[in-house]
């Protein structure tokens, strides 16, 4: 019984001895590897651990190696730049020799002359772009849907048509890239006004002290649009607060620097607008329209004539009563009521309204009874229509049904509070051409041309 126990004890001791020898051998091997293995970039001595002097020398050697590497890189880049300059000079010499062969007159020109010739050619090209653009010569279009619309902007807002129904119809504040562009344009317009050329119509003997200087605060509104193959056109309007004269500046950016197209003074103090409204029934809407007409046209603008073309007999007496009531209360008698016993036809009504005016030329605004406008719009109408040259088609902001937009309120807010440019309240009706400002002679001339074609 004892022998087996002794054998077990001997076997256990032997096993523990072997394990100890194995651990000792592993430790010796590990120490040998740590001492004799070559150091890599990440195995350098750490300051204060193995030796402070060895760590410093290592980092100095590493910095010197990196410095040599960057010096070699810089030398290589300089050599490549020199080669590129040489190739560029060779290409320039070849181009110059070809130009001399093509145009012998250039042989005697120095570098400055070549530079001036290049600038002159560039300027000539930019002017040719302006001459091709619609800003100068107009354009024949297949239909009204071929017209490139303008975007309207002030110093604080941009009214965006291209956003459709998905984005905000009014951008405020303007994003930085567009703001920088429009600020540059407004400042360029001020430079044109405050430093006029002889062709701008300013008297030569007017000194700077006698001439009114304009600032950014005098900017009223502007319009811009881009013809994709020519450039961007800008129409800018400035006005002093105490005057009725506007300064109108037209600029064009032909995919290059801004260039002046036109600068002029526009006096609209005597410009009368004949507002023509075709109507049939809808007496409640007409009463609301007359309230806006009273506030804007009679009390503020005071240079408006109203022509109402009424179709049918139903509601005619109410329309007459509304007009007479407004005339008594405001002493306003510049209106005409044309009665037609026919079915409603908007085109017929506009034509009859234009022909009912018997005092010669006049600016007309074709308006519907449910359109709300401001005194500022009337000035825009005057500024953007020109007899024989320009017809102004304002883009209307169409409001959604207030009963739906303000369904969570007991009653819809007043009309003035509904007039906000938000995607939840309405959209730009850029596909409509019913509202227009144009001169009577232009309208009648177009009518005659249509009759001749038929």
XYZ file of C-alpha atoms in Angstrom:
454
model
C 0.000 0.000 0.000
C 2.901 2.455 0.702
C 4.815 1.866 -2.588
C 2.077 3.147 -4.817
C 1.744 6.273 -2.668
C 5.513 6.884 -2.878
C 5.355 6.465 -6.660
C 2.598 9.032 -6.862
C 4.558 11.535 -4.807
C 7.681 11.036 -6.961
C 5.633 11.470 -10.149
C 4.059 14.697 -8.816
C 7.440 16.178 -7.901
C 8.873 15.264 -11.275
C 5.963 16.926 -13.048
C 6.321 20.171 -11.088
C 10.082 20.182 -11.760
C 9.534 19.903 -15.490
C 6.970 22.703 -15.422
C 9.431 24.961 -13.544
C 12.218 24.224 -16.008
C 9.911 25.030 -18.924
C 8.921 28.374 -17.389
C 12.562 29.249 -16.706
C 13.545 28.405 -20.279
C 10.691 30.528 -21.653
C 11.735 33.482 -19.504
C 15.368 33.218 -20.623
C 14.262 32.991 -24.276
C 12.018 36.027 -23.928
C 14.805 38.112 -22.391
C 17.152 37.040 -25.196
C 14.640 38.116 -27.871
C 14.084 41.492 -26.214
C 17.833 42.150 -26.025
C 18.916 40.910 -29.416
C 15.922 41.653 -31.703
C 16.490 44.667 -34.044
C 14.502 47.809 -33.205
C 11.792 49.036 -35.574
C 10.295 52.545 -35.912
C 7.849 51.830 -33.119
C 10.355 50.218 -30.720
C 12.522 53.248 -29.963
C 13.567 53.975 -26.432
C 11.126 56.106 -24.498
C 12.540 59.051 -22.572
C 12.850 58.238 -18.894
C 12.227 54.518 -19.428
C 15.317 52.921 -21.004
C 17.529 55.901 -21.511
C 16.768 59.543 -22.010
C 19.822 60.170 -24.230
C 18.977 57.244 -26.552
C 15.391 58.496 -27.066
C 16.597 61.991 -27.980
C 19.084 60.677 -30.524
C 16.392 58.499 -32.090
C 13.981 61.375 -32.574
C 16.717 63.624 -33.960
C 17.607 60.951 -36.518
C 13.930 60.525 -37.377
C 13.455 64.283 -37.898
C 16.567 64.461 -40.057
C 15.280 61.589 -42.192
C 11.898 63.293 -42.658
C 13.576 66.613 -43.520
C 15.693 64.941 -46.184
C 12.567 63.283 -47.592
C 10.679 66.607 -47.913
C 13.717 68.345 -49.398
C 13.959 65.658 -52.061
C 10.203 66.019 -52.712
C 10.476 69.801 -53.019
C 13.406 69.480 -55.415
C 11.406 67.068 -57.551
C 8.392 69.415 -57.646
C 10.584 72.390 -58.588
C 12.072 70.384 -61.422
C 8.585 69.443 -62.682
C 7.407 73.085 -62.474
C 10.422 74.213 -64.468
C 9.685 71.612 -67.128
C 6.041 72.700 -67.324
C 7.042 76.360 -67.644
C 9.407 75.463 -70.448
C 6.700 73.493 -72.264
C 4.234 76.357 -71.755
C 6.719 78.855 -73.165
C 7.308 76.608 -76.181
C 3.567 76.318 -76.798
C 3.177 80.091 -76.429
C 5.962 80.705 -78.935
C 4.357 78.310 -81.398
C 0.959 80.006 -80.992
C 2.524 83.426 -81.440
C 4.335 82.344 -84.592
C 1.087 80.946 -85.993
C -0.707 84.242 -85.257
C 2.094 86.198 -86.936
C 1.844 84.025 -90.025
C -1.924 84.464 -90.087
C -1.825 88.237 -89.471
C 1.380 89.958 -90.692
C 0.319 93.275 -89.125
C 0.959 91.877 -85.678
C 4.675 91.357 -86.320
C 5.665 94.720 -84.906
C 3.487 94.498 -81.773
C 5.088 93.962 -78.416
C 3.655 91.990 -75.470
C 1.591 94.950 -74.275
C -0.018 95.246 -77.699
C -0.870 91.550 -77.698
C -2.427 91.905 -74.266
C -4.485 94.900 -75.352
C -5.593 93.054 -78.474
C -6.699 90.089 -76.356
C -8.687 92.367 -74.014
C -10.273 94.085 -77.002
C -11.253 90.739 -78.519
C -12.754 89.605 -75.213
C -14.712 92.844 -74.855
C -15.956 92.515 -78.423
C -17.094 88.960 -77.714
C -18.949 89.998 -74.554
C -20.719 92.794 -76.437
C -21.677 90.314 -79.142
C -23.291 88.121 -76.476
C -25.322 91.108 -75.280
C -26.348 91.955 -78.846
C -27.631 88.401 -79.337
C -29.560 88.342 -76.049
C -33.203 89.253 -75.701
C -32.275 92.276 -73.605
C -31.218 94.069 -76.805
C -33.186 92.721 -79.750
C -36.118 90.796 -78.320
C -36.975 87.301 -79.462
C -39.651 85.596 -81.529
C -41.258 82.834 -79.510
C -43.640 80.080 -80.633
C -46.016 80.802 -77.730
C -46.198 82.514 -74.366
C -44.857 79.346 -72.735
C -41.494 79.965 -74.384
C -40.969 83.113 -72.301
C -38.145 82.866 -69.760
C -39.650 84.307 -66.550
C -37.844 86.763 -64.301
C -37.158 86.152 -60.628
C -38.064 89.136 -58.449
C -35.915 90.231 -55.520
C -35.455 92.962 -52.953
C -32.514 93.596 -50.658
C -33.958 91.040 -48.214
C -35.966 88.501 -50.243
C -35.952 86.506 -53.451
C -39.296 85.374 -54.859
C -38.535 82.004 -56.429
C -40.585 80.589 -59.282
C -38.485 77.496 -59.995
C -39.270 76.021 -56.576
C -42.774 75.039 -57.721
C -44.938 73.456 -55.046
C -42.155 71.690 -53.161
C -40.033 74.500 -51.717
C -40.537 77.936 -50.198
C -41.838 80.463 -52.755
C -40.080 83.234 -50.835
C -36.507 82.866 -49.649
C -35.523 84.854 -46.587
C -32.766 85.194 -45.730
C -31.184 84.602 -49.098
C -28.565 81.852 -49.199
C -24.976 83.104 -49.272
C -24.072 82.393 -52.912
C -27.191 84.100 -54.255
C -26.880 86.957 -51.745
C -23.293 87.648 -52.810
C -24.359 87.707 -56.465
C -27.268 90.102 -55.907
C -25.259 92.383 -53.613
C -22.623 92.664 -56.333
C -25.325 93.516 -58.885
C -26.939 96.170 -56.661
C -23.548 97.779 -56.020
C -22.746 97.712 -59.741
C -26.047 99.479 -60.417
C -25.167 102.137 -57.855
C -21.799 102.638 -59.535
C -23.560 103.242 -62.860
C -25.987 105.762 -61.330
C -23.506 107.670 -59.200
C -20.866 107.820 -61.952
C -22.899 108.303 -65.132
C -21.497 108.327 -68.642
C -22.360 110.973 -71.224
C -24.749 108.555 -72.885
C -26.797 108.244 -69.687
C -28.436 111.615 -70.301
C -26.825 113.536 -67.425
C -25.843 117.147 -68.024
C -22.109 117.548 -68.417
C -21.972 120.668 -66.260
C -23.671 118.964 -63.304
C -21.051 118.534 -60.607
C -21.015 115.709 -58.113
C -22.223 118.106 -55.445
C -25.298 119.009 -57.504
C -26.170 115.409 -58.285
C -28.039 113.139 -55.896
C -25.996 110.153 -54.822
C -27.828 106.871 -54.313
C -27.105 104.215 -51.712
C -28.167 100.628 -51.006
C -31.159 101.935 -49.046
C -32.550 103.494 -52.252
C -32.790 100.124 -53.998
C -36.478 99.258 -54.460
C -36.662 96.013 -56.408
C -34.995 94.043 -59.140
C -35.587 91.264 -61.629
C -33.193 88.758 -63.138
C -33.321 85.837 -65.536
C -30.749 83.677 -67.294
C -30.633 82.769 -70.963
C -28.648 79.571 -70.797
C -26.619 80.181 -73.947
C -25.985 83.910 -73.439
C -25.967 85.090 -69.816
C -28.000 86.726 -67.042
C -30.032 89.925 -67.373
C -30.693 92.202 -64.391
C -33.291 94.998 -64.214
C -32.723 97.256 -61.180
C -34.846 100.127 -59.820
C -33.743 102.784 -57.325
C -35.770 105.649 -55.852
C -35.326 108.367 -53.270
C -37.966 108.315 -50.538
C -38.987 111.927 -51.167
C -39.364 111.702 -54.959
C -41.339 109.984 -57.690
C -38.466 109.597 -60.141
C -36.969 106.135 -60.475
C -33.519 105.268 -61.746
C -33.624 102.193 -63.963
C -30.412 100.286 -64.671
C -30.118 97.259 -66.951
C -27.065 95.040 -66.480
C -26.033 91.884 -68.267
C -23.582 89.180 -67.208
C -22.548 87.332 -70.405
C -20.905 84.491 -68.458
C -18.223 87.020 -67.584
C -18.022 90.378 -65.794
C -21.127 92.536 -65.327
C -21.697 94.979 -68.174
C -23.987 97.994 -68.390
C -26.695 97.864 -71.028
C -28.786 100.900 -70.136
C -29.231 103.555 -67.450
C -32.149 105.965 -67.490
C -34.394 108.122 -65.329
C -38.073 107.178 -65.300
C -40.725 109.675 -64.194
C -44.032 107.939 -63.438
C -45.686 110.845 -61.612
C -48.161 111.434 -64.468
C -48.687 107.844 -65.577
C -52.347 106.842 -65.267
C -53.365 103.182 -65.160
C -56.715 102.061 -66.530
C -57.692 99.003 -64.466
C -60.034 96.873 -66.602
C -62.133 94.236 -64.814
C -64.444 91.856 -66.762
C -67.267 90.684 -64.507
C -70.433 88.583 -64.432
C -72.249 88.072 -61.134
C -69.900 87.602 -58.137
C -71.121 90.786 -56.483
C -69.681 89.812 -53.084
C -66.218 89.386 -54.616
C -66.656 92.742 -56.379
C -67.516 94.456 -53.084
C -64.294 93.069 -51.568
C -62.343 94.114 -54.673
C -63.656 97.672 -54.350
C -62.544 97.790 -50.723
C -58.978 97.021 -51.832
C -59.342 99.458 -54.756
C -60.445 102.183 -52.358
C -57.499 101.649 -49.998
C -54.804 101.313 -52.677
C -55.913 103.233 -55.751
C -58.030 106.048 -54.343
C -56.343 106.792 -51.015
C -52.709 105.970 -51.886
C -51.974 106.016 -55.621
C -54.616 108.465 -56.941
C -53.593 107.966 -60.594
C -55.978 105.178 -61.573
C -59.094 104.877 -63.723
C -61.437 101.899 -63.237
C -63.311 100.257 -66.112
C -65.790 97.506 -65.236
C -67.205 95.475 -68.137
C -70.280 93.669 -66.853
C -71.956 90.778 -68.675
C -75.685 90.132 -68.247
C -78.354 91.817 -66.184
C -78.327 89.680 -63.047
C -76.392 91.612 -60.389
C -75.865 94.696 -62.549
C -77.848 96.951 -60.223
C -75.757 95.831 -57.222
C -72.532 96.608 -59.081
C -73.849 100.062 -59.950
C -74.819 100.620 -56.318
C -71.341 99.643 -55.083
C -69.647 102.005 -57.559
C -71.951 104.893 -56.683
C -71.440 104.306 -52.964
C -67.654 104.427 -53.330
C -67.953 107.575 -55.482
C -70.036 109.351 -52.817
C -67.794 108.368 -49.921
C -64.443 109.126 -51.594
C -65.391 111.692 -54.264
C -63.918 109.323 -56.846
C -65.522 109.575 -60.297
C -62.779 108.147 -62.523
C -64.663 104.993 -63.427
C -66.566 103.597 -66.380
C -69.224 100.880 -66.340
C -69.728 99.051 -69.640
C -72.814 96.822 -69.730
C -73.027 93.944 -72.225
C -76.110 91.753 -72.469
C -74.025 88.706 -73.442
C -72.572 85.591 -71.925
C -69.348 86.139 -70.050
C -66.237 86.209 -72.239
C -63.063 87.543 -70.628
C -61.297 88.349 -73.886
C -64.340 90.188 -75.176
C -64.569 92.126 -71.920
C -60.914 93.221 -72.062
C -61.288 94.337 -75.671
C -64.419 96.361 -74.899
C -62.762 97.884 -71.836
C -59.743 98.985 -73.884
C -61.940 100.518 -76.593
C -64.115 102.332 -74.038
C -61.156 104.613 -73.234
C -61.332 107.654 -75.522
C -58.459 109.827 -74.273
C -55.605 108.480 -76.395
C -52.705 106.424 -75.077
C -52.966 104.877 -71.617
C -51.372 102.097 -69.624
C -53.870 99.296 -68.927
C -53.914 96.665 -66.219
C -56.080 93.647 -67.072
C -57.300 92.416 -63.707
C -59.722 89.824 -62.320
C -62.152 90.570 -59.537
C -60.459 88.187 -57.093
C -56.968 89.693 -57.441
C -55.470 91.646 -54.548
C -52.720 94.141 -55.398
C -50.758 96.896 -53.670
C -49.614 100.426 -54.479
C -46.080 99.096 -55.013
C -47.411 96.772 -57.684
C -48.974 99.690 -59.551
C -45.548 101.353 -59.691
C -44.029 98.085 -60.919
C -46.690 98.043 -63.618
C -45.639 101.541 -64.725
C -41.924 100.774 -64.616
C -41.988 97.504 -66.542
C -44.302 98.354 -69.449
C -43.120 100.482 -72.347
C -45.172 101.350 -75.457
C -43.954 99.524 -78.533
C -41.265 97.659 -76.574
C -42.356 95.897 -73.405
C -45.439 94.196 -71.979
C -45.423 93.243 -68.299
C -46.966 89.926 -67.187
C -46.835 89.753 -63.379
C -46.799 86.262 -61.882
C -49.688 85.930 -59.441
C -49.352 84.136 -56.106
C -52.454 81.959 -55.874
C -53.796 81.343 -52.363
C -55.386 78.071 -51.353
C -58.936 77.955 -50.021
C -58.790 79.668 -46.601
C -61.454 77.289 -45.300
C -58.915 74.483 -45.768
C -55.700 76.309 -44.868
C -57.192 77.725 -41.652
C -59.515 74.810 -40.875
C -58.175 74.568 -37.303
C -59.336 78.128 -36.547
C -62.877 79.196 -35.784
C -62.823 81.839 -38.503
C -60.155 82.587 -41.136
C -57.904 85.589 -40.336
C -58.365 88.897 -42.197
C -57.325 89.001 -45.852
C -54.209 91.064 -45.081
C -52.937 88.303 -42.767
C -53.582 85.625 -45.386
C -51.287 87.339 -47.886
C -48.104 85.432 -47.024
C -45.747 83.656 -49.404
C -45.561 80.172 -47.907
C -45.764 76.777 -49.539
C -48.626 75.843 -47.205
C -50.710 78.877 -48.172
C -50.324 78.982 -51.970
C -48.090 78.784 -55.037
C -46.804 80.911 -57.926
C -49.165 80.660 -60.908
C -46.333 80.963 -63.416
C -48.339 79.170 -66.101
C -50.980 81.920 -66.322
C -50.895 85.007 -68.512
C -54.254 86.556 -67.626
C -52.873 89.482 -65.616
C -50.946 91.953 -67.740
C -49.814 95.574 -67.909
C -49.563 96.951 -71.437
C -50.291 100.104 -73.384
C -53.522 100.526 -75.285
C -51.890 100.994 -78.701
C -49.927 97.747 -78.316
C -53.067 95.815 -77.382
C -55.093 97.194 -80.290
C -52.207 96.640 -82.719
C -51.950 92.984 -81.748
C -55.722 92.670 -82.240
C -55.470 94.069 -85.773
C -52.612 91.693 -86.619
C -54.710 88.727 -85.495
C -57.615 89.856 -87.661
C -55.301 90.150 -90.683
C -53.973 86.621 -90.162
C -57.506 85.252 -90.052
